[in-house]
Amino acid sequence: MDCLFCKIIDREIPGDIVYEDDQVLAFNDINPQAPTHILIVPKQHIATLNDIKEDDLALVGRLQYTAAKLASKQGFAEDGYRVVMNCNEQGGQTVYHIHMHLMGGRRFTWPAG
Ligand code: 5GP
Ligand code: ZN
């Protein structure tokens, strides 16, 4: 499949991988927006949040759970951090394989731009 994140999952292109299990892969974002910026992706290809089925709910929960675990491992769980999922063009999605951005190590403002 012609999908950038599937290719990273399949090791067809390199990724700076920080966590892996049977369902999830996490790797550093190539263009970090924070001192730590990790992308957490399901190994199953799902294009957008709109394509999530009821059968996928545990998997989506696992993305969130992995974000919290990695935040703890990175040492900023208590200070705080931000997770973001962009959906479709107006949401700022550029790679059409769902991913959770985990960003930490700086203060974030709200509402976001
Ligand atoms: P989106 O805009 O779809 O929410 O997020 C896509 C993210 O993927 C962006 O933050 C972008 O920097 C990152 N990205 C794009 N190409 C690559 C790549 O080849 N490797 C890695 N590690 N990240 C990428
Ligand atoms: Zn994919």
PDB file of C-alpha atoms and ligand atoms in Angstrom:
ATOM      1  CA  MET A   1       0.000   0.000   0.000  1.00  0.00           C
ATOM      2  CA  ASP A   2       1.273   3.453  -0.880  1.00  0.00           C
ATOM      3  CA  CYS A   3       1.214   4.802   2.643  1.00  0.00           C
ATOM      4  CA  LEU A   4       4.176   6.459   4.335  1.00  0.00           C
ATOM      5  CA  PHE A   5       3.409   5.149   7.806  1.00  0.00           C
ATOM      6  CA  CYS A   6       2.698   1.603   6.552  1.00  0.00           C
ATOM      7  CA  LYS A   7       6.156   1.746   4.958  1.00  0.00           C
ATOM      8  CA  ILE A   8       7.728   2.768   8.283  1.00  0.00           C
ATOM      9  CA  ILE A   9       5.784  -0.044  10.015  1.00  0.00           C
ATOM     10  CA  ASP A  10       7.031  -2.525   7.375  1.00  0.00           C
ATOM     11  CA  ARG A  11      10.609  -1.176   7.638  1.00  0.00           C
ATOM     12  CA  GLU A  12      10.567  -0.207   3.960  1.00  0.00           C
ATOM     13  CA  ILE A  13      11.672   3.272   4.985  1.00  0.00           C
ATOM     14  CA  PRO A  14      13.507   4.123   8.203  1.00  0.00           C
ATOM     15  CA  GLY A  15      11.814   5.494  11.273  1.00  0.00           C
ATOM     16  CA  ASP A  16      13.351   6.561  14.554  1.00  0.00           C
ATOM     17  CA  ILE A  17      11.316   4.023  16.515  1.00  0.00           C
ATOM     18  CA  VAL A  18      10.826   4.550  20.249  1.00  0.00           C
ATOM     19  CA  TYR A  19       8.178   1.911  21.035  1.00  0.00           C
ATOM     20  CA  GLU A  20       6.622  -1.124  19.401  1.00  0.00           C
ATOM     21  CA  ASP A  21       4.172  -3.850  20.324  1.00  0.00           C
ATOM     22  CA  ASP A  22       2.021  -6.187  18.267  1.00  0.00           C
ATOM     23  CA  GLN A  23      -0.564  -3.479  17.514  1.00  0.00           C
ATOM     24  CA  VAL A  24       1.210  -0.123  17.764  1.00  0.00           C
ATOM     25  CA  LEU A  25       4.393   1.599  16.578  1.00  0.00           C
ATOM     26  CA  ALA A  26       5.747   4.912  17.888  1.00  0.00           C
ATOM     27  CA  PHE A  27       8.527   6.939  16.272  1.00  0.00           C
ATOM     28  CA  ASN A  28       9.924  10.446  16.432  1.00  0.00           C
ATOM     29  CA  ASP A  29       8.339  13.040  14.144  1.00  0.00           C
ATOM     30  CA  ILE A  30      10.718  14.161  11.387  1.00  0.00           C
ATOM     31  CA  ASN A  31       9.717  17.817  11.929  1.00  0.00           C
ATOM     32  CA  PRO A  32       9.295  18.124  15.711  1.00  0.00           C
ATOM     33  CA  GLN A  33       7.038  20.849  17.114  1.00  0.00           C
ATOM     34  CA  ALA A  34       8.247  20.300  20.683  1.00  0.00           C
ATOM     35  CA  PRO A  35      11.400  18.985  22.417  1.00  0.00           C
ATOM     36  CA  THR A  36       9.705  15.572  22.313  1.00  0.00           C
ATOM     37  CA  HIS A  37       7.337  14.907  19.406  1.00  0.00           C
ATOM     38  CA  ILE A  38       6.398  11.285  18.912  1.00  0.00           C
ATOM     39  CA  LEU A  39       3.885   9.834  16.447  1.00  0.00           C
ATOM     40  CA  ILE A  40       1.921   6.833  17.705  1.00  0.00           C
ATOM     41  CA  VAL A  41       0.288   4.776  14.962  1.00  0.00           C
ATOM     42  CA  PRO A  42      -1.731   1.571  14.784  1.00  0.00           C
ATOM     43  CA  LYS A  43      -0.084  -1.148  12.680  1.00  0.00           C
ATOM     44  CA  GLN A  44      -3.477  -1.598  11.027  1.00  0.00           C
ATOM     45  CA  HIS A  45      -3.985   0.935   8.229  1.00  0.00           C
ATOM     46  CA  ILE A  46      -6.893   3.256   9.029  1.00  0.00           C
ATOM     47  CA  ALA A  47      -6.914   6.395   6.873  1.00  0.00           C
ATOM     48  CA  THR A  48      -8.661   8.934   9.101  1.00  0.00           C
ATOM     49  CA  LEU A  49     -10.528   9.226  12.376  1.00  0.00           C
ATOM     50  CA  ASN A  50     -13.719   9.092  10.284  1.00  0.00           C
ATOM     51  CA  ASP A  51     -12.854   5.534   9.247  1.00  0.00           C
ATOM     52  CA  ILE A  52     -12.694   4.103  12.766  1.00  0.00           C
ATOM     53  CA  LYS A  53     -15.142   1.250  13.289  1.00  0.00           C
ATOM     54  CA  GLU A  54     -16.559   0.005  16.550  1.00  0.00           C
ATOM     55  CA  ASP A  55     -14.178  -2.967  16.326  1.00  0.00           C
ATOM     56  CA  ASP A  56     -11.251  -0.515  16.425  1.00  0.00           C
ATOM     57  CA  LEU A  57     -12.133   1.151  19.717  1.00  0.00           C
ATOM     58  CA  ALA A  58      -9.678  -0.866  21.804  1.00  0.00           C
ATOM     59  CA  LEU A  59      -6.945  -0.032  19.311  1.00  0.00           C
ATOM     60  CA  VAL A  60      -7.652   3.697  19.531  1.00  0.00           C
ATOM     61  CA  GLY A  61      -7.614   3.408  23.314  1.00  0.00           C
ATOM     62  CA  ARG A  62      -4.236   1.745  23.019  1.00  0.00           C
ATOM     63  CA  LEU A  63      -2.878   4.780  21.150  1.00  0.00           C
ATOM     64  CA  GLN A  64      -3.961   6.986  24.053  1.00  0.00           C
ATOM     65  CA  TYR A  65      -2.605   4.554  26.619  1.00  0.00           C
ATOM     66  CA  THR A  66       0.718   4.346  24.771  1.00  0.00           C
ATOM     67  CA  ALA A  67       0.914   8.158  24.715  1.00  0.00           C
ATOM     68  CA  ALA A  68       0.531   8.288  28.493  1.00  0.00           C
ATOM     69  CA  LYS A  69       3.102   5.537  29.012  1.00  0.00           C
ATOM     70  CA  LEU A  70       5.613   7.256  26.722  1.00  0.00           C
ATOM     71  CA  ALA A  71       4.986  10.615  28.438  1.00  0.00           C
ATOM     72  CA  SER A  72       5.846   8.943  31.709  1.00  0.00           C
ATOM     73  CA  LYS A  73       8.963   7.357  30.226  1.00  0.00           C
ATOM     74  CA  GLN A  74      10.034  10.719  28.775  1.00  0.00           C
ATOM     75  CA  GLY A  75       9.615  12.295  32.203  1.00  0.00           C
ATOM     76  CA  PHE A  76       6.952  14.928  31.443  1.00  0.00           C
ATOM     77  CA  ALA A  77       3.790  13.061  32.459  1.00  0.00           C
ATOM     78  CA  GLU A  78       3.380  15.111  35.643  1.00  0.00           C
ATOM     79  CA  ASP A  79       4.358  18.490  34.133  1.00  0.00           C
ATOM     80  CA  GLY A  80       1.932  17.868  31.284  1.00  0.00           C
ATOM     81  CA  TYR A  81       1.910  17.341  27.573  1.00  0.00           C
ATOM     82  CA  ARG A  82      -0.337  17.466  24.560  1.00  0.00           C
ATOM     83  CA  VAL A  83      -1.833  14.777  22.321  1.00  0.00           C
ATOM     84  CA  VAL A  84      -3.382  15.688  18.992  1.00  0.00           C
ATOM     85  CA  MET A  85      -5.083  13.799  16.188  1.00  0.00           C
ATOM     86  CA  ASN A  86      -5.714  15.780  13.027  1.00  0.00           C
ATOM     87  CA  CYS A  87      -8.545  14.734  10.724  1.00  0.00           C
ATOM     88  CA  ASN A  88      -8.739  15.553   7.036  1.00  0.00           C
ATOM     89  CA  GLU A  89      -7.690  18.692   5.245  1.00  0.00           C
ATOM     90  CA  GLN A  90      -9.113  21.414   7.472  1.00  0.00           C
ATOM     91  CA  GLY A  91      -7.890  19.556  10.530  1.00  0.00           C
ATOM     92  CA  GLY A  92      -4.338  19.680   9.204  1.00  0.00           C
ATOM     93  CA  GLN A  93      -3.954  15.989   8.381  1.00  0.00           C
ATOM     94  CA  THR A  94      -1.192  15.379   5.846  1.00  0.00           C
ATOM     95  CA  VAL A  95      -0.523  11.640   6.262  1.00  0.00           C
ATOM     96  CA  TYR A  96      -3.618   9.499   5.766  1.00  0.00           C
ATOM     97  CA  HIS A  97      -2.875   6.774   8.299  1.00  0.00           C
ATOM     98  CA  ILE A  98      -4.230   7.749  11.708  1.00  0.00           C
ATOM     99  CA  HIS A  99      -1.637   8.860  14.202  1.00  0.00           C
ATOM    100  CA  MET A 100      -1.553  10.462  17.586  1.00  0.00           C
ATOM    101  CA  HIS A 101       0.952  13.278  18.069  1.00  0.00           C
ATOM    102  CA  LEU A 102       2.516  13.173  21.538  1.00  0.00           C
ATOM    103  CA  MET A 103       4.286  16.453  22.291  1.00  0.00           C
ATOM    104  CA  GLY A 104       6.026  17.411  25.494  1.00  0.00           C
ATOM    105  CA  GLY A 105       8.913  19.285  27.017  1.00  0.00           C
ATOM    106  CA  ARG A 106       7.465  22.764  26.621  1.00  0.00           C
ATOM    107  CA  ARG A 107       4.349  24.734  27.576  1.00  0.00           C
ATOM    108  CA  PHE A 108       1.419  24.682  25.142  1.00  0.00           C
ATOM    109  CA  THR A 109      -1.172  27.383  24.716  1.00  0.00           C
ATOM    110  CA  TRP A 110      -4.914  26.919  24.346  1.00  0.00           C
ATOM    111  CA  PRO A 111      -6.891  27.521  22.222  1.00  0.00           C
ATOM    112  CA  ALA A 112      -4.468  26.337  19.555  1.00  0.00           C
ATOM    113  CA  GLY A 113      -4.092  28.370  16.371  1.00  0.00           C
TER     114      GLY A 113
HETATM  115  P1  5GP B   1      -0.439  15.258  10.285  1.00  0.00           P
HETATM  116  O1  5GP B   1      -0.168  16.593   9.657  1.00  0.00           O
HETATM  117  O2  5GP B   1      -0.963  14.263   9.251  1.00  0.00           O
HETATM  118  O3  5GP B   1      -1.270  15.286  11.514  1.00  0.00           O
HETATM  119  O4  5GP B   1       0.959  14.716  10.797  1.00  0.00           O
HETATM  120  C1  5GP B   1       1.894  14.109   9.955  1.00  0.00           C
HETATM  121  C2  5GP B   1       3.220  14.194  10.652  1.00  0.00           C
HETATM  122  O5  5GP B   1       4.105  13.300  10.015  1.00  0.00           O
HETATM  123  C3  5GP B   1       3.867  15.580  10.595  1.00  0.00           C
HETATM  124  O6  5GP B   1       4.064  16.079  11.905  1.00  0.00           O
HETATM  125  C4  5GP B   1       5.172  15.336   9.837  1.00  0.00           C
HETATM  126  O7  5GP B   1       6.245  16.098  10.354  1.00  0.00           O
HETATM  127  C5  5GP B   1       5.390  13.856  10.023  1.00  0.00           C
HETATM  128  N1  5GP B   1       6.123  13.219   8.941  1.00  0.00           N
HETATM  129  C6  5GP B   1       5.964  13.409   7.608  1.00  0.00           C
HETATM  130  N2  5GP B   1       6.803  12.620   6.924  1.00  0.00           N
HETATM  131  C7  5GP B   1       7.498  11.903   7.839  1.00  0.00           C
HETATM  132  C8  5GP B   1       8.530  10.902   7.722  1.00  0.00           C
HETATM  133  O8  5GP B   1       8.955  10.504   6.650  1.00  0.00           O
HETATM  134  N3  5GP B   1       9.018  10.411   8.897  1.00  0.00           N
HETATM  135  C9  5GP B   1       8.560  10.824  10.112  1.00  0.00           C
HETATM  136  N4  5GP B   1       9.128  10.264  11.186  1.00  0.00           N
HETATM  137  N5  5GP B   1       7.599  11.752  10.249  1.00  0.00           N
HETATM  138  C10 5GP B   1       7.072  12.278   9.121  1.00  0.00           C
HETATM  139 ZN    ZN B   2      -0.963   3.080   6.308  1.00  0.00          ZN
END
